Amino acid sequence: FFFARRSAFLMPTDIPHKLMIVIPMQGIVGVCADSICQGLEIYASKKKIKAAKERGEPHGEVKKYDVRRTTIFACVGAFIIGPLGIIRYTLYDWWFPGNRMYVEVPIKTTIECLVFTPIMAALGMSINEYMKPAGTCHSVAVRLQNEFWKVLVAGYLSKVITTFFMMSFPGSMTKFYVGLVTSMFLNIFNSWRINVALAGDEPQSSKSVPSTPNGPRDPTPTEPLLSDAGAMAGVAKAPAEPQELASGTPATPQSGGQGH
């Protein structure tokens, strides 16, 4: 058992060499994943605006590509997610040598999904939120409190399947390459989930767009009623004023819609 070996607690010496490969590759995947996600968002924005123009409804501006968001997403993957991942994969193989589907692979998958997946999800959400222009420690705490379990549960089943598949391959770098391919699709979903679905920015941005009130307004003394009956009554009273002044007696009220 690995606890009986002192060398099991030592860091493998090949990790620095692996990091030289992991960091740039993880960064490239992060840029590609977030760029694809933003491209889909821009396409959906253009399609929505086009439909609003055809209906003659007010619409906002087309979403622009956010370089800052892509940079943050890629840097988090390159300098945090990727290095921590290759370190874990190396230690898994160091502590649990072998890839038997009924022993080592389930153990590695359980540790990865139950221990490190929640930690990495919280870390990624915190950094992405804090690096926003208006990000604060309070906003990070609020977002984790409201959205952490939604983000974690949303992709948990796929995470378990991909992790079990990845842990069945021998060697930490092989695991990393397999995880890099599968994480490409998961990162597209995670980018959309973190920055769009749970961002909470859309309701605030919609308030800045001027819009006309939908409900009826109370008439003011200087604002005439816009109904047809009110307009007809106003027209009927106009010729009655000279008659009242000439006779000196108030005119008898006429019922609406009846005339000579």
PDB file of C-alpha atoms in Angstrom:
ATOM      1  CA  PHE A   1       0.000   0.000   0.000  1.00  0.00           C
ATOM      2  CA  PHE A   2       1.287   3.460  -0.873  1.00  0.00           C
ATOM      3  CA  PHE A   3       1.278   4.762   2.732  1.00  0.00           C
ATOM      4  CA  ALA A   4       4.008   2.209   3.528  1.00  0.00           C
ATOM      5  CA  ARG A   5       6.387   3.833   1.061  1.00  0.00           C
ATOM      6  CA  ARG A   6       8.125   7.089   1.942  1.00  0.00           C
ATOM      7  CA  SER A   7       8.596   7.875  -1.731  1.00  0.00           C
ATOM      8  CA  ALA A   8       4.833   8.056  -2.131  1.00  0.00           C
ATOM      9  CA  PHE A   9       4.817  11.438  -0.392  1.00  0.00           C
ATOM     10  CA  LEU A  10       7.542  12.899  -2.604  1.00  0.00           C
ATOM     11  CA  MET A  11       6.689  14.991  -5.615  1.00  0.00           C
ATOM     12  CA  PRO A  12       7.591  13.228  -8.875  1.00  0.00           C
ATOM     13  CA  THR A  13      10.526  14.926 -10.579  1.00  0.00           C
ATOM     14  CA  ASP A  14       9.001  15.007 -14.064  1.00  0.00           C
ATOM     15  CA  ILE A  15       6.175  17.426 -13.193  1.00  0.00           C
ATOM     16  CA  PRO A  16       8.116  20.616 -14.191  1.00  0.00           C
ATOM     17  CA  HIS A  17       8.734  19.180 -17.655  1.00  0.00           C
ATOM     18  CA  LYS A  18       5.058  18.304 -18.009  1.00  0.00           C
ATOM     19  CA  LEU A  19       4.032  21.817 -17.029  1.00  0.00           C
ATOM     20  CA  MET A  20       5.985  23.215 -19.987  1.00  0.00           C
ATOM     21  CA  ILE A  21       3.589  21.319 -22.252  1.00  0.00           C
ATOM     22  CA  VAL A  22       0.422  21.621 -20.200  1.00  0.00           C
ATOM     23  CA  ILE A  23       0.328  25.403 -19.709  1.00  0.00           C
ATOM     24  CA  PRO A  24       0.360  26.504 -23.380  1.00  0.00           C
ATOM     25  CA  MET A  25      -1.936  23.699 -24.534  1.00  0.00           C
ATOM     26  CA  GLN A  26      -4.489  24.399 -21.802  1.00  0.00           C
ATOM     27  CA  GLY A  27      -4.371  28.093 -22.642  1.00  0.00           C
ATOM     28  CA  ILE A  28      -5.006  27.436 -26.335  1.00  0.00           C
ATOM     29  CA  VAL A  29      -7.971  25.224 -25.508  1.00  0.00           C
ATOM     30  CA  GLY A  30      -9.361  27.921 -23.200  1.00  0.00           C
ATOM     31  CA  VAL A  31      -9.114  30.566 -25.924  1.00  0.00           C
ATOM     32  CA  CYS A  32     -10.781  28.292 -28.475  1.00  0.00           C
ATOM     33  CA  ALA A  33     -13.573  27.219 -26.120  1.00  0.00           C
ATOM     34  CA  ASP A  34     -14.519  30.733 -25.005  1.00  0.00           C
ATOM     35  CA  SER A  35     -14.182  32.107 -28.541  1.00  0.00           C
ATOM     36  CA  ILE A  36     -16.596  29.479 -29.840  1.00  0.00           C
ATOM     37  CA  CYS A  37     -18.969  30.265 -26.989  1.00  0.00           C
ATOM     38  CA  GLN A  38     -18.852  33.997 -27.691  1.00  0.00           C
ATOM     39  CA  GLY A  39     -19.270  33.363 -31.404  1.00  0.00           C
ATOM     40  CA  LEU A  40     -22.474  31.471 -30.705  1.00  0.00           C
ATOM     41  CA  GLU A  41     -23.650  34.292 -28.436  1.00  0.00           C
ATOM     42  CA  ILE A  42     -22.948  36.913 -31.118  1.00  0.00           C
ATOM     43  CA  TYR A  43     -24.802  34.842 -33.715  1.00  0.00           C
ATOM     44  CA  ALA A  44     -27.795  34.507 -31.390  1.00  0.00           C
ATOM     45  CA  SER A  45     -27.691  38.250 -30.701  1.00  0.00           C
ATOM     46  CA  LYS A  46     -27.713  39.110 -34.408  1.00  0.00           C
ATOM     47  CA  LYS A  47     -30.546  36.688 -35.038  1.00  0.00           C
ATOM     48  CA  LYS A  48     -32.592  38.183 -32.201  1.00  0.00           C
ATOM     49  CA  ILE A  49     -32.031  41.744 -33.415  1.00  0.00           C
ATOM     50  CA  LYS A  50     -32.970  40.799 -36.973  1.00  0.00           C
ATOM     51  CA  ALA A  51     -36.230  39.273 -35.771  1.00  0.00           C
ATOM     52  CA  ALA A  52     -36.972  42.396 -33.707  1.00  0.00           C
ATOM     53  CA  LYS A  53     -36.385  44.635 -36.737  1.00  0.00           C
ATOM     54  CA  GLU A  54     -38.760  42.586 -38.838  1.00  0.00           C
ATOM     55  CA  ARG A  55     -41.462  42.959 -36.182  1.00  0.00           C
ATOM     56  CA  GLY A  56     -40.742  46.651 -35.771  1.00  0.00           C
ATOM     57  CA  GLU A  57     -39.869  46.282 -32.103  1.00  0.00           C
ATOM     58  CA  PRO A  58     -37.082  48.130 -30.252  1.00  0.00           C
ATOM     59  CA  HIS A  59     -33.804  46.255 -30.039  1.00  0.00           C
ATOM     60  CA  GLY A  60     -30.388  46.656 -28.526  1.00  0.00           C
ATOM     61  CA  GLU A  61     -26.933  46.502 -30.039  1.00  0.00           C
ATOM     62  CA  VAL A  62     -25.167  43.438 -31.365  1.00  0.00           C
ATOM     63  CA  LYS A  63     -23.028  41.723 -28.746  1.00  0.00           C
ATOM     64  CA  LYS A  64     -19.335  42.406 -29.212  1.00  0.00           C
ATOM     65  CA  TYR A  65     -16.451  40.023 -28.689  1.00  0.00           C
ATOM     66  CA  ASP A  66     -15.067  40.366 -25.148  1.00  0.00           C
ATOM     67  CA  VAL A  67     -11.288  39.983 -25.260  1.00  0.00           C
ATOM     68  CA  ARG A  68     -10.990  40.455 -21.497  1.00  0.00           C
ATOM     69  CA  ARG A  69     -13.365  37.570 -20.818  1.00  0.00           C
ATOM     70  CA  THR A  70     -11.476  35.213 -23.144  1.00  0.00           C
ATOM     71  CA  THR A  71      -8.133  36.213 -21.635  1.00  0.00           C
ATOM     72  CA  ILE A  72      -9.347  35.549 -18.088  1.00  0.00           C
ATOM     73  CA  PHE A  73     -10.932  32.245 -19.055  1.00  0.00           C
ATOM     74  CA  ALA A  74      -7.763  31.077 -20.846  1.00  0.00           C
ATOM     75  CA  CYS A  75      -5.401  32.231 -18.069  1.00  0.00           C
ATOM     76  CA  VAL A  76      -7.440  30.454 -15.401  1.00  0.00           C
ATOM     77  CA  GLY A  77      -7.199  27.257 -17.427  1.00  0.00           C
ATOM     78  CA  ALA A  78      -3.531  27.655 -18.324  1.00  0.00           C
ATOM     79  CA  PHE A  79      -2.117  28.657 -14.951  1.00  0.00           C
ATOM     80  CA  ILE A  80      -4.533  27.060 -12.478  1.00  0.00           C
ATOM     81  CA  ILE A  81      -6.779  24.323 -13.911  1.00  0.00           C
ATOM     82  CA  GLY A  82      -4.165  22.755 -16.189  1.00  0.00           C
ATOM     83  CA  PRO A  83      -1.203  22.642 -13.765  1.00  0.00           C
ATOM     84  CA  LEU A  84      -3.336  21.404 -10.892  1.00  0.00           C
ATOM     85  CA  GLY A  85      -4.792  18.769 -13.189  1.00  0.00           C
ATOM     86  CA  ILE A  86      -1.488  17.316 -14.357  1.00  0.00           C
ATOM     87  CA  ILE A  87      -0.224  17.303 -10.752  1.00  0.00           C
ATOM     88  CA  ARG A  88      -3.270  15.311  -9.656  1.00  0.00           C
ATOM     89  CA  TYR A  89      -2.991  12.852 -12.540  1.00  0.00           C
ATOM     90  CA  THR A  90       0.685  12.285 -11.784  1.00  0.00           C
ATOM     91  CA  LEU A  91      -0.003  11.712  -8.098  1.00  0.00           C
ATOM     92  CA  TYR A  92      -2.876   9.340  -8.880  1.00  0.00           C
ATOM     93  CA  ASP A  93      -0.576   7.141 -10.941  1.00  0.00           C
ATOM     94  CA  TRP A  94       2.161   7.498  -8.332  1.00  0.00           C
ATOM     95  CA  TRP A  95      -0.035   6.492  -5.426  1.00  0.00           C
ATOM     96  CA  PHE A  96      -2.362   4.064  -7.247  1.00  0.00           C
ATOM     97  CA  PRO A  97      -0.297   2.370  -9.977  1.00  0.00           C
ATOM     98  CA  GLY A  98      -2.352   0.359 -12.398  1.00  0.00           C
ATOM     99  CA  ASN A  99      -5.508   0.915 -14.439  1.00  0.00           C
ATOM    100  CA  ARG A 100      -7.784  -1.939 -13.500  1.00  0.00           C
ATOM    101  CA  MET A 101     -11.379  -1.011 -14.295  1.00  0.00           C
ATOM    102  CA  TYR A 102     -12.688  -2.425 -11.021  1.00  0.00           C
ATOM    103  CA  VAL A 103     -10.003  -1.138  -8.583  1.00  0.00           C
ATOM    104  CA  GLU A 104      -7.723   1.800  -9.441  1.00  0.00           C
ATOM    105  CA  VAL A 105      -9.935   3.532 -12.011  1.00  0.00           C
ATOM    106  CA  PRO A 106     -13.005   3.767  -9.710  1.00  0.00           C
ATOM    107  CA  ILE A 107     -10.799   4.990  -6.822  1.00  0.00           C
ATOM    108  CA  LYS A 108      -9.215   7.721  -8.940  1.00  0.00           C
ATOM    109  CA  THR A 109     -12.579   8.733 -10.394  1.00  0.00           C
ATOM    110  CA  THR A 110     -14.177   8.940  -6.937  1.00  0.00           C
ATOM    111  CA  ILE A 111     -11.398  11.123  -5.535  1.00  0.00           C
ATOM    112  CA  GLU A 112     -11.435  13.383  -8.583  1.00  0.00           C
ATOM    113  CA  CYS A 113     -15.219  13.878  -8.721  1.00  0.00           C
ATOM    114  CA  LEU A 114     -16.035  14.084  -5.012  1.00  0.00           C
ATOM    115  CA  VAL A 115     -13.008  16.019  -3.753  1.00  0.00           C
ATOM    116  CA  PHE A 116     -11.372  18.039  -6.492  1.00  0.00           C
ATOM    117  CA  THR A 117     -14.252  18.768  -8.896  1.00  0.00           C
ATOM    118  CA  PRO A 118     -16.169  20.960  -6.369  1.00  0.00           C
ATOM    119  CA  ILE A 119     -12.938  22.722  -5.384  1.00  0.00           C
ATOM    120  CA  MET A 120     -11.976  23.472  -8.985  1.00  0.00           C
ATOM    121  CA  ALA A 121     -15.502  24.617  -9.848  1.00  0.00           C
ATOM    122  CA  ALA A 122     -15.559  27.050  -6.917  1.00  0.00           C
ATOM    123  CA  LEU A 123     -12.057  28.284  -7.742  1.00  0.00           C
ATOM    124  CA  GLY A 124     -12.876  28.884 -11.396  1.00  0.00           C
ATOM    125  CA  MET A 125     -16.142  30.702 -10.614  1.00  0.00           C
ATOM    126  CA  SER A 126     -14.457  32.874  -7.981  1.00  0.00           C
ATOM    127  CA  ILE A 127     -11.635  33.988 -10.237  1.00  0.00           C
ATOM    128  CA  ASN A 128     -13.912  34.670 -13.215  1.00  0.00           C
ATOM    129  CA  GLU A 129     -16.254  36.740 -11.030  1.00  0.00           C
ATOM    130  CA  TYR A 130     -13.510  38.662  -9.224  1.00  0.00           C
ATOM    131  CA  MET A 131     -11.709  39.558 -12.461  1.00  0.00           C
ATOM    132  CA  LYS A 132     -14.785  41.299 -13.849  1.00  0.00           C
ATOM    133  CA  PRO A 133     -14.607  45.131 -13.969  1.00  0.00           C
ATOM    134  CA  ALA A 134     -17.101  45.411 -11.073  1.00  0.00           C
ATOM    135  CA  GLY A 135     -15.989  42.241  -9.285  1.00  0.00           C
ATOM    136  CA  THR A 136     -15.518  42.316  -5.511  1.00  0.00           C
ATOM    137  CA  CYS A 137     -15.085  39.757  -2.751  1.00  0.00           C
ATOM    138  CA  HIS A 138     -18.719  40.321  -1.812  1.00  0.00           C
ATOM    139  CA  SER A 139     -19.914  39.605  -5.356  1.00  0.00           C
ATOM    140  CA  VAL A 140     -17.804  36.437  -5.385  1.00  0.00           C
ATOM    141  CA  ALA A 141     -19.400  35.258  -2.140  1.00  0.00           C
ATOM    142  CA  VAL A 142     -22.898  36.069  -3.387  1.00  0.00           C
ATOM    143  CA  ARG A 143     -22.350  34.269  -6.672  1.00  0.00           C
ATOM    144  CA  LEU A 144     -20.953  31.171  -5.009  1.00  0.00           C
ATOM    145  CA  GLN A 145     -23.868  31.132  -2.586  1.00  0.00           C
ATOM    146  CA  ASN A 146     -26.497  31.457  -5.316  1.00  0.00           C
ATOM    147  CA  GLU A 147     -24.989  29.616  -8.273  1.00  0.00           C
ATOM    148  CA  PHE A 148     -22.310  27.165  -7.117  1.00  0.00           C
ATOM    149  CA  TRP A 149     -24.554  24.124  -6.870  1.00  0.00           C
ATOM    150  CA  LYS A 150     -26.274  24.958 -10.169  1.00  0.00           C
ATOM    151  CA  VAL A 151     -22.948  25.055 -12.002  1.00  0.00           C
ATOM    152  CA  LEU A 152     -21.660  21.940 -10.251  1.00  0.00           C
ATOM    153  CA  VAL A 153     -24.762  19.798 -10.767  1.00  0.00           C
ATOM    154  CA  ALA A 154     -25.290  20.945 -14.373  1.00  0.00           C
ATOM    155  CA  GLY A 155     -22.256  19.083 -15.697  1.00  0.00           C
ATOM    156  CA  TYR A 156     -21.671  16.532 -12.957  1.00  0.00           C
ATOM    157  CA  LEU A 157     -22.913  13.460 -14.811  1.00  0.00           C
ATOM    158  CA  SER A 158     -20.792  14.231 -17.863  1.00  0.00           C
ATOM    159  CA  LYS A 159     -17.847  14.936 -15.556  1.00  0.00           C
ATOM    160  CA  VAL A 160     -18.136  11.510 -13.927  1.00  0.00           C
ATOM    161  CA  ILE A 161     -18.315   9.742 -17.308  1.00  0.00           C
ATOM    162  CA  THR A 162     -15.408  11.643 -18.860  1.00  0.00           C
ATOM    163  CA  THR A 163     -13.287  11.252 -15.719  1.00  0.00           C
ATOM    164  CA  PHE A 164     -13.848   7.494 -15.583  1.00  0.00           C
ATOM    165  CA  PHE A 165     -12.963   7.274 -19.283  1.00  0.00           C
ATOM    166  CA  MET A 166      -9.868   9.434 -18.782  1.00  0.00           C
ATOM    167  CA  MET A 167      -8.596   7.548 -15.735  1.00  0.00           C
ATOM    168  CA  SER A 168      -8.665   4.270 -17.655  1.00  0.00           C
ATOM    169  CA  PHE A 169      -5.681   5.394 -19.768  1.00  0.00           C
ATOM    170  CA  PRO A 170      -2.135   4.732 -18.509  1.00  0.00           C
ATOM    171  CA  GLY A 171       0.207   7.636 -17.867  1.00  0.00           C
ATOM    172  CA  SER A 172      -0.535  11.141 -16.592  1.00  0.00           C
ATOM    173  CA  MET A 173       0.160  12.876 -19.926  1.00  0.00           C
ATOM    174  CA  THR A 174      -2.123  10.468 -21.759  1.00  0.00           C
ATOM    175  CA  LYS A 175      -4.836  11.314 -19.249  1.00  0.00           C
ATOM    176  CA  PHE A 176      -4.157  15.000 -19.830  1.00  0.00           C
ATOM    177  CA  TYR A 177      -4.446  14.701 -23.629  1.00  0.00           C
ATOM    178  CA  VAL A 178      -7.679  12.736 -23.376  1.00  0.00           C
ATOM    179  CA  GLY A 179      -9.033  15.215 -20.845  1.00  0.00           C
ATOM    180  CA  LEU A 180      -7.988  18.097 -23.099  1.00  0.00           C
ATOM    181  CA  VAL A 181     -10.168  16.792 -25.927  1.00  0.00           C
ATOM    182  CA  THR A 182     -13.172  16.119 -23.726  1.00  0.00           C
ATOM    183  CA  SER A 183     -12.766  19.388 -21.820  1.00  0.00           C
ATOM    184  CA  MET A 184     -12.943  21.325 -25.088  1.00  0.00           C
ATOM    185  CA  PHE A 185     -16.677  20.672 -25.265  1.00  0.00           C
ATOM    186  CA  LEU A 186     -17.179  20.956 -21.510  1.00  0.00           C
ATOM    187  CA  ASN A 187     -15.394  24.320 -21.449  1.00  0.00           C
ATOM    188  CA  ILE A 188     -17.728  25.701 -24.119  1.00  0.00           C
ATOM    189  CA  PHE A 189     -20.670  24.760 -21.919  1.00  0.00           C
ATOM    190  CA  ASN A 190     -18.950  26.023 -18.760  1.00  0.00           C
ATOM    191  CA  SER A 191     -18.129  29.366 -20.382  1.00  0.00           C
ATOM    192  CA  TRP A 192     -21.744  29.821 -21.438  1.00  0.00           C
ATOM    193  CA  ARG A 193     -23.024  28.639 -18.072  1.00  0.00           C
ATOM    194  CA  ILE A 194     -20.775  30.932 -16.031  1.00  0.00           C
ATOM    195  CA  ASN A 195     -20.829  34.066 -18.200  1.00  0.00           C
ATOM    196  CA  VAL A 196     -24.328  33.969 -19.724  1.00  0.00           C
ATOM    197  CA  ALA A 197     -26.850  31.680 -18.094  1.00  0.00           C
ATOM    198  CA  LEU A 198     -25.958  32.519 -14.488  1.00  0.00           C
ATOM    199  CA  ALA A 199     -24.334  35.898 -14.920  1.00  0.00           C
ATOM    200  CA  GLY A 200     -27.411  37.918 -13.992  1.00  0.00           C
ATOM    201  CA  ASP A 201     -26.300  40.793 -16.215  1.00  0.00           C
ATOM    202  CA  GLU A 202     -29.146  40.732 -18.705  1.00  0.00           C
ATOM    203  CA  PRO A 203     -31.873  42.132 -16.427  1.00  0.00           C
ATOM    204  CA  GLN A 204     -29.593  44.993 -15.391  1.00  0.00           C
ATOM    205  CA  SER A 205     -28.582  45.855 -18.929  1.00  0.00           C
ATOM    206  CA  SER A 206     -32.180  45.861 -20.083  1.00  0.00           C
ATOM    207  CA  LYS A 207     -32.974  48.597 -17.590  1.00  0.00           C
ATOM    208  CA  SER A 208     -30.646  50.994 -19.354  1.00  0.00           C
ATOM    209  CA  VAL A 209     -32.542  50.658 -22.619  1.00  0.00           C
ATOM    210  CA  PRO A 210     -35.324  53.273 -22.773  1.00  0.00           C
ATOM    211  CA  SER A 211     -38.723  51.794 -23.357  1.00  0.00           C
ATOM    212  CA  THR A 212     -42.286  53.042 -23.408  1.00  0.00           C
ATOM    213  CA  PRO A 213     -44.601  51.957 -20.598  1.00  0.00           C
ATOM    214  CA  ASN A 214     -46.956  49.176 -21.512  1.00  0.00           C
ATOM    215  CA  GLY A 215     -49.769  49.887 -19.039  1.00  0.00           C
ATOM    216  CA  PRO A 216     -52.324  52.724 -19.159  1.00  0.00           C
ATOM    217  CA  ARG A 217     -51.284  56.048 -17.701  1.00  0.00           C
ATOM    218  CA  ASP A 218     -53.360  58.240 -15.424  1.00  0.00           C
ATOM    219  CA  PRO A 219     -54.544  61.373 -17.225  1.00  0.00           C
ATOM    220  CA  THR A 220     -53.150  64.656 -15.970  1.00  0.00           C
ATOM    221  CA  PRO A 221     -54.974  68.046 -16.071  1.00  0.00           C
ATOM    222  CA  THR A 222     -52.838  69.112 -19.031  1.00  0.00           C
ATOM    223  CA  GLU A 223     -53.098  65.763 -20.833  1.00  0.00           C
ATOM    224  CA  PRO A 224     -56.416  65.009 -22.630  1.00  0.00           C
ATOM    225  CA  LEU A 225     -57.853  61.517 -22.754  1.00  0.00           C
ATOM    226  CA  LEU A 226     -56.958  59.634 -25.928  1.00  0.00           C
ATOM    227  CA  SER A 227     -60.262  57.777 -26.238  1.00  0.00           C
ATOM    228  CA  ASP A 228     -62.702  58.448 -29.058  1.00  0.00           C
ATOM    229  CA  ALA A 229     -65.486  59.391 -26.623  1.00  0.00           C
ATOM    230  CA  GLY A 230     -63.279  61.997 -24.953  1.00  0.00           C
ATOM    231  CA  ALA A 231     -62.291  63.509 -28.286  1.00  0.00           C
ATOM    232  CA  MET A 232     -65.921  63.736 -29.460  1.00  0.00           C
ATOM    233  CA  ALA A 233     -66.966  65.362 -26.190  1.00  0.00           C
ATOM    234  CA  GLY A 234     -64.248  67.975 -26.534  1.00  0.00           C
ATOM    235  CA  VAL A 235     -65.337  68.814 -30.066  1.00  0.00           C
ATOM    236  CA  ALA A 236     -69.004  69.072 -29.037  1.00  0.00           C
ATOM    237  CA  LYS A 237     -68.253  71.563 -26.253  1.00  0.00           C
ATOM    238  CA  ALA A 238     -66.360  73.972 -28.479  1.00  0.00           C
ATOM    239  CA  PRO A 239     -69.321  75.529 -30.337  1.00  0.00           C
ATOM    240  CA  ALA A 240     -71.422  75.594 -27.154  1.00  0.00           C
ATOM    241  CA  GLU A 241     -69.289  78.240 -25.413  1.00  0.00           C
ATOM    242  CA  PRO A 242     -70.441  81.262 -27.520  1.00  0.00           C
ATOM    243  CA  GLN A 243     -74.054  80.195 -27.052  1.00  0.00           C
ATOM    244  CA  GLU A 244     -73.629  80.142 -23.273  1.00  0.00           C
ATOM    245  CA  LEU A 245     -72.129  83.625 -23.273  1.00  0.00           C
ATOM    246  CA  ALA A 246     -74.888  85.036 -25.491  1.00  0.00           C
ATOM    247  CA  SER A 247     -77.822  83.653 -23.565  1.00  0.00           C
ATOM    248  CA  GLY A 248     -76.329  83.946 -20.117  1.00  0.00           C
ATOM    249  CA  THR A 249     -77.767  80.564 -19.158  1.00  0.00           C
ATOM    250  CA  PRO A 250     -75.880  77.372 -18.879  1.00  0.00           C
ATOM    251  CA  ALA A 251     -76.388  74.936 -21.696  1.00  0.00           C
ATOM    252  CA  THR A 252     -78.235  71.753 -20.990  1.00  0.00           C
ATOM    253  CA  PRO A 253     -75.947  68.765 -20.985  1.00  0.00           C
ATOM    254  CA  GLN A 254     -76.162  66.660 -24.094  1.00  0.00           C
ATOM    255  CA  SER A 255     -75.897  62.937 -24.014  1.00  0.00           C
ATOM    256  CA  GLY A 256     -72.906  61.580 -25.830  1.00  0.00           C
ATOM    257  CA  GLY A 257     -73.554  60.549 -29.411  1.00  0.00           C
ATOM    258  CA  GLN A 258     -76.895  62.431 -29.810  1.00  0.00           C
ATOM    259  CA  GLY A 259     -77.067  65.594 -31.910  1.00  0.00           C
ATOM    260  CA  HIS A 260     -79.452  67.676 -33.906  1.00  0.00           C
TER     261      HIS A 260
END
